[in-house]
Tab-separated table of C-alpha atoms and ligand atoms in Angstrom:
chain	number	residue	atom	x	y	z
A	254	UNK	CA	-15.170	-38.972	25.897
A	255	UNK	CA	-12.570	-37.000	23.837
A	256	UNK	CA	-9.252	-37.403	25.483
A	257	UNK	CA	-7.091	-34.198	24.443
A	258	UNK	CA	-3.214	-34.281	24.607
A	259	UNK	CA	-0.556	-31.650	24.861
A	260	UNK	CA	-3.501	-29.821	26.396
A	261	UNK	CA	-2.230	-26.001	27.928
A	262	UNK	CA	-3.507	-25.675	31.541
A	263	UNK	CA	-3.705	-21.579	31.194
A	264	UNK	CA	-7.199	-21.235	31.192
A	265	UNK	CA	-7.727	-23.991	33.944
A	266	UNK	CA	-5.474	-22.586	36.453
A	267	UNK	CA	-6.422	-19.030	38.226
A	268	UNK	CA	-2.748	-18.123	38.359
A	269	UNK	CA	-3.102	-18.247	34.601
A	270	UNK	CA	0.330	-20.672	34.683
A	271	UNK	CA	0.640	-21.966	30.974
A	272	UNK	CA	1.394	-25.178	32.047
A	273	UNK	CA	0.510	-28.549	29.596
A	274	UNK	CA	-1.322	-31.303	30.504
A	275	UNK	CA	0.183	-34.726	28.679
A	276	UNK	CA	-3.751	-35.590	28.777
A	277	UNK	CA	-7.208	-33.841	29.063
A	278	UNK	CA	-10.498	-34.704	29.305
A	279	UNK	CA	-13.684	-33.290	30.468
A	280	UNK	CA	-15.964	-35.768	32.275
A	281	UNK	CA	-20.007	-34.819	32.460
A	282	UNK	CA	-21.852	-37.628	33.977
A	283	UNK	CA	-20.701	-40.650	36.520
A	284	UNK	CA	-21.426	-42.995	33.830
A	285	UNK	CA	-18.252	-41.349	32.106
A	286	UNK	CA	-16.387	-41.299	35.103
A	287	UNK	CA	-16.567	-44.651	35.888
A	288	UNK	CA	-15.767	-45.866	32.609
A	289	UNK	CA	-12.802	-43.508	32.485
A	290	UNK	CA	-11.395	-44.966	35.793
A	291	UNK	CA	-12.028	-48.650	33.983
A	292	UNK	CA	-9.637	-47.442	31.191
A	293	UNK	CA	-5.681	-47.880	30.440
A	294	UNK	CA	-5.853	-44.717	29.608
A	295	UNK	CA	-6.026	-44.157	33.440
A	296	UNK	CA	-4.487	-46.868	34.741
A	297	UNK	CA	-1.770	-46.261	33.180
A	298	UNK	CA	-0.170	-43.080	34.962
A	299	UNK	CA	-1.039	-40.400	37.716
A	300	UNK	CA	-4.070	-38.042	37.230
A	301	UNK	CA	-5.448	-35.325	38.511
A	302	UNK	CA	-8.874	-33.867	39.063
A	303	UNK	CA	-9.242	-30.303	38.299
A	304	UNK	CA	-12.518	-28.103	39.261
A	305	UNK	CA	-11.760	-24.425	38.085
A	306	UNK	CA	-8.078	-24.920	39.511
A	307	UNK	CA	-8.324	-22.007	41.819
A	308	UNK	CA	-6.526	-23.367	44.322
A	309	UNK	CA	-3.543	-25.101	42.464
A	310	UNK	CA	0.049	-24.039	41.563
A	311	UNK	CA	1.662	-25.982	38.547
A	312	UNK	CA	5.219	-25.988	39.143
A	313	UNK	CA	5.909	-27.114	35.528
A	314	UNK	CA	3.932	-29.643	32.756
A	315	UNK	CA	1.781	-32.272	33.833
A	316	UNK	CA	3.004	-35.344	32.584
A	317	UNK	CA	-0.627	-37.309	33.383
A	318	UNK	CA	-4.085	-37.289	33.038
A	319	UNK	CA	-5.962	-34.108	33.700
A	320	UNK	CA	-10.008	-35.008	34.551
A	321	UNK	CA	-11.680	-32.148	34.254
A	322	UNK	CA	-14.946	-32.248	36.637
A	323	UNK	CA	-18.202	-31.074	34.858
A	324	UNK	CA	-20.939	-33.605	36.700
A	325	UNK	CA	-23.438	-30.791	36.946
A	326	UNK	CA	-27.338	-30.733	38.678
A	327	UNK	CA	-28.755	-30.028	42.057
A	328	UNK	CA	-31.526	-32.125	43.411
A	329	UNK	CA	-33.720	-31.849	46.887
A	330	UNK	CA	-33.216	-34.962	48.369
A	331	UNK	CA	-34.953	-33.782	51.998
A	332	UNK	CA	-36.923	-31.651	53.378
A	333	UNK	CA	-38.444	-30.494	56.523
A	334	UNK	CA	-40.319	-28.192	58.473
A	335	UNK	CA	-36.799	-26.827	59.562
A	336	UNK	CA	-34.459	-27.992	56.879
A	337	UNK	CA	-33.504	-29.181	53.871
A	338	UNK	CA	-30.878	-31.598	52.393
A	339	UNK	CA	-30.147	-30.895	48.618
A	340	UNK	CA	-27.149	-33.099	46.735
A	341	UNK	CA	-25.162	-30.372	43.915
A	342	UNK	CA	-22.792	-32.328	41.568
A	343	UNK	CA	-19.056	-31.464	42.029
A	344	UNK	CA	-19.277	-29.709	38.084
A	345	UNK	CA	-21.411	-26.801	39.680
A	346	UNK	CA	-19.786	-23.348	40.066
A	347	UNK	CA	-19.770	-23.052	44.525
A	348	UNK	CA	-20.864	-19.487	44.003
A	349	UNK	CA	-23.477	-20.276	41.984
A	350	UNK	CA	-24.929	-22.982	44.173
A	351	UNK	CA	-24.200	-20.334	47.482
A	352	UNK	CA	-26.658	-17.603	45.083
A	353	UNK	CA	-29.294	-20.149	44.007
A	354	UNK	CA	-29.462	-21.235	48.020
A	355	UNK	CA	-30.202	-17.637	49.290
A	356	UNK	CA	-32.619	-16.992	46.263
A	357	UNK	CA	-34.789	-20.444	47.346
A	358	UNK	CA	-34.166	-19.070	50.903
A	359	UNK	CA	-32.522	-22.173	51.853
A	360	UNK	CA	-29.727	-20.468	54.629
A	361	UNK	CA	-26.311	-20.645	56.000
A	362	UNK	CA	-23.770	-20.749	52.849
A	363	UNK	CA	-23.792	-16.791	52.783
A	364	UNK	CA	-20.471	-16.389	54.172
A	365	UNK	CA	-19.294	-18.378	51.929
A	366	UNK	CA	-20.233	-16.125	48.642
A	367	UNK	CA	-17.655	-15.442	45.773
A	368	UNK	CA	-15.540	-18.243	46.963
A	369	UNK	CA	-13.659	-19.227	43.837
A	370	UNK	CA	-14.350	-23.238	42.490
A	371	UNK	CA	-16.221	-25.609	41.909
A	372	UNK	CA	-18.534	-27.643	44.625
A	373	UNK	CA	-16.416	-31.239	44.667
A	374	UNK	CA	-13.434	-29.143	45.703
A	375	UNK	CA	-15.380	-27.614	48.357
A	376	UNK	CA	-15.321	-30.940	50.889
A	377	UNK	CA	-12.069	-31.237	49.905
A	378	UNK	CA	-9.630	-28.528	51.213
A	379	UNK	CA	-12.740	-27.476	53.680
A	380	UNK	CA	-13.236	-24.105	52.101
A	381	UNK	CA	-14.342	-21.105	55.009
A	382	UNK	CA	-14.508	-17.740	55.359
A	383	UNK	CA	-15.942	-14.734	57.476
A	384	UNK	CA	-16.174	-17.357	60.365
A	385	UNK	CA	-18.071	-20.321	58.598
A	386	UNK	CA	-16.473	-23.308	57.445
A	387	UNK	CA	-18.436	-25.325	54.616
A	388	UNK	CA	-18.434	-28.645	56.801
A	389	UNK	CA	-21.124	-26.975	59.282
A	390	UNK	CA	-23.444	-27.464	56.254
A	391	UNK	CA	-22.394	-30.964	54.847
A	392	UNK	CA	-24.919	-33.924	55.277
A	393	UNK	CA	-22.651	-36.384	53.080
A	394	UNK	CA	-19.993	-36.780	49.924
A	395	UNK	CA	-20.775	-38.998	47.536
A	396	UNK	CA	-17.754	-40.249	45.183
A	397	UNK	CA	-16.484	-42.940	43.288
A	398	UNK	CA	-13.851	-45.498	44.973
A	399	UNK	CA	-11.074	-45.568	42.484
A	400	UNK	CA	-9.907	-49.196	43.397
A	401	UNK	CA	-13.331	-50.529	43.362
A	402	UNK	CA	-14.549	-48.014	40.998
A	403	UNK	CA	-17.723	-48.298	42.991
A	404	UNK	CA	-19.866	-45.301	44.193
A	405	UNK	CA	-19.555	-44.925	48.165
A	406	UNK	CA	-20.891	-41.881	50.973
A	407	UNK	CA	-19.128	-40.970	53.202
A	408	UNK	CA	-20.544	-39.035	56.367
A	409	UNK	CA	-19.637	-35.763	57.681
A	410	UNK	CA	-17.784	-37.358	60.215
A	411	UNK	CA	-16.123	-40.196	57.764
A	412	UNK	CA	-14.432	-36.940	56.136
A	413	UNK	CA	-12.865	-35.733	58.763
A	414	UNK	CA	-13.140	-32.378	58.642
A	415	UNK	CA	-10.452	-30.023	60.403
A	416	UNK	CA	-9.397	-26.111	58.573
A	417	UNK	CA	-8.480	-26.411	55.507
A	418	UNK	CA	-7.923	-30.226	56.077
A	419	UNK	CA	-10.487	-33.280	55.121
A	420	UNK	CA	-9.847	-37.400	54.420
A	421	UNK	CA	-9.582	-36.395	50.642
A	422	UNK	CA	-6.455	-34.260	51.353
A	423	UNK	CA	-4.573	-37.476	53.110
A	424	UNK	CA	-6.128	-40.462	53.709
A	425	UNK	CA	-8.056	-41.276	50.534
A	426	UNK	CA	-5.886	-38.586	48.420
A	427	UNK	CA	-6.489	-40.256	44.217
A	428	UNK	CA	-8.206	-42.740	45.904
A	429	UNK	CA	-11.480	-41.432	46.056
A	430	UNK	CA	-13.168	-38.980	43.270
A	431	UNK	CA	-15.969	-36.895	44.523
A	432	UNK	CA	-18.833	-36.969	42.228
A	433	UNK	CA	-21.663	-35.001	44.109
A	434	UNK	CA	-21.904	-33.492	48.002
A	435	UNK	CA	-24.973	-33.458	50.152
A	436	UNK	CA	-25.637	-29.876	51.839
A	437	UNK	CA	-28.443	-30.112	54.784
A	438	UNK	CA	-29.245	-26.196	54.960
A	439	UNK	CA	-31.921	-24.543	57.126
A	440	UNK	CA	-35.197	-23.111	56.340
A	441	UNK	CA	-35.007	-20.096	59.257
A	442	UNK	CA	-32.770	-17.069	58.469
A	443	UNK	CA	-29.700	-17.807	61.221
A	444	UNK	CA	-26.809	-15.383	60.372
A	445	UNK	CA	-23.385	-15.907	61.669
A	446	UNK	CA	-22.218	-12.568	61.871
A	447	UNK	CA	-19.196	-13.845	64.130
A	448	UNK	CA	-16.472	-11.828	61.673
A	449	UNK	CA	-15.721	-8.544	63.198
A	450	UNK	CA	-15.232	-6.813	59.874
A	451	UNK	CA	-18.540	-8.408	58.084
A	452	UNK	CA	-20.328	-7.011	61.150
A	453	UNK	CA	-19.192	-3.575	60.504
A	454	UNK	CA	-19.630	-4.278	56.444
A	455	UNK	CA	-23.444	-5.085	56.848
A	456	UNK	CA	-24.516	-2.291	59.210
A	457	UNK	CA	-23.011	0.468	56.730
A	458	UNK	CA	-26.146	-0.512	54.638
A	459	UNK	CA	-28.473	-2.247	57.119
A	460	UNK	CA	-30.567	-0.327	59.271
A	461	UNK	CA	-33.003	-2.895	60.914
A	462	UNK	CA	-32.729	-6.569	61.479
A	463	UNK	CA	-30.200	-7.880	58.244
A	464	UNK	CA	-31.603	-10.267	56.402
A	465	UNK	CA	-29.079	-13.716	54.616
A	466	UNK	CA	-29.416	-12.059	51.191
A	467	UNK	CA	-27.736	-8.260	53.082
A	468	UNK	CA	-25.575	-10.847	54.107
A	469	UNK	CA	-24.717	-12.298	51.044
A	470	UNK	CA	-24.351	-9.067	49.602
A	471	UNK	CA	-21.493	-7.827	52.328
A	472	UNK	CA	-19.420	-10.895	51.695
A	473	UNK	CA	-19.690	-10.333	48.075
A	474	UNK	CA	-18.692	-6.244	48.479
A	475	UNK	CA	-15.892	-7.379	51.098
A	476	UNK	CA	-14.339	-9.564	48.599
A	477	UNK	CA	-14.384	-7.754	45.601
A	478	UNK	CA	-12.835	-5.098	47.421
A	479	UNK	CA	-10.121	-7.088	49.571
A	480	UNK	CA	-9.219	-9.837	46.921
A	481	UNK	CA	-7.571	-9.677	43.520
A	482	UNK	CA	-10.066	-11.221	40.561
A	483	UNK	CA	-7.917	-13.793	38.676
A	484	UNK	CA	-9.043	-12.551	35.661
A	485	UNK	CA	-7.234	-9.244	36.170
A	486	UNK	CA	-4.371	-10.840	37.746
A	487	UNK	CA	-4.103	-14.238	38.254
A	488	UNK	CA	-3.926	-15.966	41.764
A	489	UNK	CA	-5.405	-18.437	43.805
A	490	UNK	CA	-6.590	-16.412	47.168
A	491	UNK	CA	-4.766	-17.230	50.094
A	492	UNK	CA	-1.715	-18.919	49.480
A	493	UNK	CA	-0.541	-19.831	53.197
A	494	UNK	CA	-2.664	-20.917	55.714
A	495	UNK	CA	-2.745	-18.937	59.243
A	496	UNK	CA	-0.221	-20.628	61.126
A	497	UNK	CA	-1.074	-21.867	64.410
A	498	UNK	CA	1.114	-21.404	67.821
A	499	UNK	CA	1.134	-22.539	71.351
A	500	UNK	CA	0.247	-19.618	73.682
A	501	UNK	CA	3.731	-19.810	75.610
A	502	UNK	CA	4.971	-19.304	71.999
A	503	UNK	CA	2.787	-16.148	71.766
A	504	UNK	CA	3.455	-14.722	74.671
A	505	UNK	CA	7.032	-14.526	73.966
A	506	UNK	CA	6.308	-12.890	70.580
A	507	UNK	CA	4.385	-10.298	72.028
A	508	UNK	CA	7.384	-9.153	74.159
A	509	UNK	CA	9.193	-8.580	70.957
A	510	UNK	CA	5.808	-7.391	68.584
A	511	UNK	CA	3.657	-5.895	71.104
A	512	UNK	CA	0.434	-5.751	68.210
A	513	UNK	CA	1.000	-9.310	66.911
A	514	UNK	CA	-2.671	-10.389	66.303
A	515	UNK	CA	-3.532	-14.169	67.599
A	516	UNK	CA	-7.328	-15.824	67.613
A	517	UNK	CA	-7.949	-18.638	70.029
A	518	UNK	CA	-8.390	-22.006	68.304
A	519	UNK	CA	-8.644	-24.754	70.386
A	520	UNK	CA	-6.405	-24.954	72.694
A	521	UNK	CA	-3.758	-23.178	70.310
A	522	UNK	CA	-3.533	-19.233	69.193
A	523	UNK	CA	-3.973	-18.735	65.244
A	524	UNK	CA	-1.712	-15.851	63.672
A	525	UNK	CA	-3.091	-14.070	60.643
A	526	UNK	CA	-0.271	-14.930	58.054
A	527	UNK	CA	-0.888	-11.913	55.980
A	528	UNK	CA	0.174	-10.018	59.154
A	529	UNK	CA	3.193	-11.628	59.502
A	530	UNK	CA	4.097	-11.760	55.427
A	531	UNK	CA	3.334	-7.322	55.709
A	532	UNK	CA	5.666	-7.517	58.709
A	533	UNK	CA	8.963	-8.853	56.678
A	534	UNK	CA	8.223	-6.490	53.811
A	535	UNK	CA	7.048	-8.648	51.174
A	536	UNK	CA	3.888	-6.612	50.636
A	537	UNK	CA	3.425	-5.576	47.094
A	538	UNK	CA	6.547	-6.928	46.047
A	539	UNK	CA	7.628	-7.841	42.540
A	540	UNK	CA	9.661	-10.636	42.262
A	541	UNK	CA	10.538	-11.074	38.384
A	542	UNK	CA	6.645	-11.768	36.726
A	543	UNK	CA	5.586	-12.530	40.368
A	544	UNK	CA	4.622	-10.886	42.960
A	545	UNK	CA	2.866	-10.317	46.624
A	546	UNK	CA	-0.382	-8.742	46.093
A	547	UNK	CA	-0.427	-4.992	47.847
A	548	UNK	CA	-4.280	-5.398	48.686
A	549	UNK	CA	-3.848	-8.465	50.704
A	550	UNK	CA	-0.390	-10.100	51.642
A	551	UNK	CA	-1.737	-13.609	52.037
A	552	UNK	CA	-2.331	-13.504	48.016
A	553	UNK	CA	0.207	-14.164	45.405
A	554	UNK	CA	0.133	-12.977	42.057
A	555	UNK	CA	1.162	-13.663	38.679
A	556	UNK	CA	1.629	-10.204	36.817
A	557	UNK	CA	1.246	-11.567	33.117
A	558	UNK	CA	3.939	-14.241	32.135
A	559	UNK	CA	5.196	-15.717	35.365
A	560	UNK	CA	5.544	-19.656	35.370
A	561	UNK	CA	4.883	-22.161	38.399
A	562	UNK	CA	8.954	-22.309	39.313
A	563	UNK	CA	8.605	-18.105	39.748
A	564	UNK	CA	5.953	-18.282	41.762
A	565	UNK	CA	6.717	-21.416	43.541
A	566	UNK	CA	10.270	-20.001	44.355
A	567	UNK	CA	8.932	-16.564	45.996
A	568	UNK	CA	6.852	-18.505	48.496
A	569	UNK	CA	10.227	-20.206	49.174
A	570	UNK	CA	11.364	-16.442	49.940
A	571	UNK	CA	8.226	-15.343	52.003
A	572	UNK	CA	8.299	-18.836	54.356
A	573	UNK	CA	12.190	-18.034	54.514
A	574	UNK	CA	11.980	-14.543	55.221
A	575	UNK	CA	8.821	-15.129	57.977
A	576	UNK	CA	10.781	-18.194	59.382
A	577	UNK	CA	14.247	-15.592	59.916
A	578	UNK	CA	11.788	-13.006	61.678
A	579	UNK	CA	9.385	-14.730	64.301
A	580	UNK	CA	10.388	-18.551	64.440
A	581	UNK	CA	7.092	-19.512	62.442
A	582	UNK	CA	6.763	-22.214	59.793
A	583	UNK	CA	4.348	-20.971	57.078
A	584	UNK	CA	2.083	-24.063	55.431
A	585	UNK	CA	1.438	-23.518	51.604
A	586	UNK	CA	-2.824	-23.933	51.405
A	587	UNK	CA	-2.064	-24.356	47.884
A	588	UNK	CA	-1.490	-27.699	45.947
A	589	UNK	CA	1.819	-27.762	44.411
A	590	UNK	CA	1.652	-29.661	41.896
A	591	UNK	CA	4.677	-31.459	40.487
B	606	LIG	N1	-3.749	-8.578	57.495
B	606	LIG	C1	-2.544	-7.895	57.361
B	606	LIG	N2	-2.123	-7.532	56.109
B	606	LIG	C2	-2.861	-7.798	54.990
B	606	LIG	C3	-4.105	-8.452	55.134
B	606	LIG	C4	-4.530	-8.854	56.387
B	606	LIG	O1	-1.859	-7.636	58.332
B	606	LIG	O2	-2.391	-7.467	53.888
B	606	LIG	C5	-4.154	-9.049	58.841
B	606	LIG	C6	-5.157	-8.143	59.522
B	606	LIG	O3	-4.818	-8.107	60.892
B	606	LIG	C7	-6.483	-8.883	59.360
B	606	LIG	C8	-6.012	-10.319	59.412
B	606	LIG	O4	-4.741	-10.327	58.753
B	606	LIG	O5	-7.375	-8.571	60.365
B	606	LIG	C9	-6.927	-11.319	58.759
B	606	LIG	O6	-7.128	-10.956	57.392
B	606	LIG	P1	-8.433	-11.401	56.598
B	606	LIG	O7	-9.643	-11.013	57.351
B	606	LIG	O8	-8.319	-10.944	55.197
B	606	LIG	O9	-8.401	-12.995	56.665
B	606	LIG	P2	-7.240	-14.039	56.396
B	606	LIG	O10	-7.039	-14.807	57.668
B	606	LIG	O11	-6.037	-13.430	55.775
B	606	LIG	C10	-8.892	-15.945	55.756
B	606	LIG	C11	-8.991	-16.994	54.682
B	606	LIG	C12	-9.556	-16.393	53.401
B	606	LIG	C13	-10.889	-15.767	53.705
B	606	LIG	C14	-10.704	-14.690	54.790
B	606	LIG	C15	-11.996	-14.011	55.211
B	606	LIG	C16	-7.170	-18.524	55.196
B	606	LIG	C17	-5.833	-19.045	54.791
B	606	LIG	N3	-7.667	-17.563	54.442
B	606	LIG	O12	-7.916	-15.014	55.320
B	606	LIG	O13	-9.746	-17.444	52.494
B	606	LIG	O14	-11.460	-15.161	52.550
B	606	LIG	O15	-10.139	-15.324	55.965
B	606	LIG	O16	-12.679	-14.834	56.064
B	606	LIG	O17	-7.726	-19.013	56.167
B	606	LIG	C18	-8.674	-18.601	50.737
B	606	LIG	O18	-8.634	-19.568	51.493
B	606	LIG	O19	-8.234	-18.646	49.547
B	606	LIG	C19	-9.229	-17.366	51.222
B	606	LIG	C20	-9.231	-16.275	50.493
């Protein structure tokens, strides 16, 4: 293993923050891994695991260890009449696992197209979109304990799954490295077309029944057309999550914003925070190199040389400025790092 120092972070972060890693090193098998975790090297001071740091905000240098996941393969480790299980390693690129599952015709990922990362980070912040969540499809994740520095699975129901919110976020947070997850997928063509506007997307194009690949496709069109690609301007999709409010709560916003938009969740109503960001005016703001995207509001961008502290203050702003207009806390679904 080559361990790299005074490393820059620019091409490993989607925001494109030129931010410097103390140390860097790129780890390709869990024979590496393990013997990394055995080291002083990391012993010695905090680390970090990075998969294509697309969802990630460094507020300034690193001063620790950056691992760089690359465990790569995919292997069938079930299958049935119905479905199958297959285990990816956390070094594969998501949307390249979602592509390769539709072209075996191995279903229910599609939704989750063109999501930005790499599989281990998947499990972690629970990655969804157009109505799926990627924990309807897990079977397992398979890691290594960093006390122990012994391999251990975990169930689907050991990881705790909520949105956006999984054991690896809290509990077992640089305790736990994931090294592989298991995805039980099904053999039968069963769409979720649940998402209002990815219903209306397919059937511009689809005619007769749509098949998981038209599927595939619509997610794919939606996003190119709805979010930013970091390599034109760098960001790291939704930066907030979608807040979540009591209905008393909503009621009484309604008297004062009569076309507030709310989706039941539970037993709670969940408030599109792009809606309420376009409502205070921070749409396609500048703010120095930063900036609020003007295709989505949710979506903050960095227009060339902006560094963590820029962007991390104008979310400051945008949770003030939300916070001053309706009463609601925004949560960042980025990780700050310090
Ligand atoms: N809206 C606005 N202004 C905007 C954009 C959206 O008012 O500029 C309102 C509209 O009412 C729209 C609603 O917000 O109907 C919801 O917007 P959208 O469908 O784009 O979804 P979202 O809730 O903003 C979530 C995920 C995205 C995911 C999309 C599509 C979160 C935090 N974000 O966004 O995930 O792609 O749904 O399913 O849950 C990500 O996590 O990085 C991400 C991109």
């Amino acid at each position: 293993m080559n361990i790299l120092r005074n490393f820059s972070l620019k091409k490993y972060n989607t925001f494109g923050i030129d931010a410097k890693a103390a140390r860097f090193v790129s780890v390709a098998s869990i024979d590496d891994l393990r013997q990394l975790i055995g080291s002083s090297i990391y012993k010695s001071g905090k680390s970090l695991v990075l998969g294509c740091g697309s969802n990630i905000l460094f507020r300034g240098d690193f001063n620790g260890l950056i691992i760089s996941m690359d465990i790569k393969g995919m292997k069938m480790v079930e299958i049935t009449d119905r479905h199958v299980i297959l285990e990816v390693g956390a070094g594969e690129i998501w949307h390249d696992f979602v592509e390769a599952c539709v072209k075996n015709k191995y279903y229910g990922l599609e939704n989750l197209a063109l999501i930005p990362g790499k599989v281990g980070a998947a499990p972690v912040q629970n990655i969804g979109a157009y109505g799926a969540e990627q924990d309807e499809f897990v079977y397992s994740v398979i890691g290594i304990d960093t006390a122990s520095n012994e391999e251990r699975e975990l169930s689907k129901e050991e990881c705790k799954f909520g949105y956006r919110e999984s054991i690896f976020k809290n509990t077992l947070s640089g305790d736990f490295i994931i090294t592989s997850v298991k995805y039980k997928l099904n053999k039968q063509e069963t769409l979720n077309l649940s998402y209002k506007e990815l219903e209306q997307e397919i059937s511009k194009f689809v005619v007769v029944e749509p098949s998981a690949e038209a599927l595939f496709n619509a997610v794919c069109r939606l996003r190119k057309r709805i979010l930013c690609d970091p390599l034109n301007l760098g960001n790291a999709g939704s930066f907030f999550k979608n807040p979540e409010i009591n209905e008393d709560t909503f009621e009484s916003l309604k008297e004062s914003f009569s076309d507030i938009p709310g989706y039941e969740s539970g037993d709670r109503i969940k408030i599109p925070a792009a809606w309420l960001i376009e409502q205070t005016g921070w749409k396609g703001k500048r703010y120095g190199n930063a900036g609020v995207s003007a295709r989505h509001a949710l979506v903050l961008v960095n227009f060339g040389n902006a560094t963590g502290q820029e962007i991390y203050d104008l979310s400051e702003q945008i949770i003030a400025s939300v916070d001053d207009l309706f009463g609601i806390q925004l949560d960042r679904e980025v990780n700050v790092v310090e």
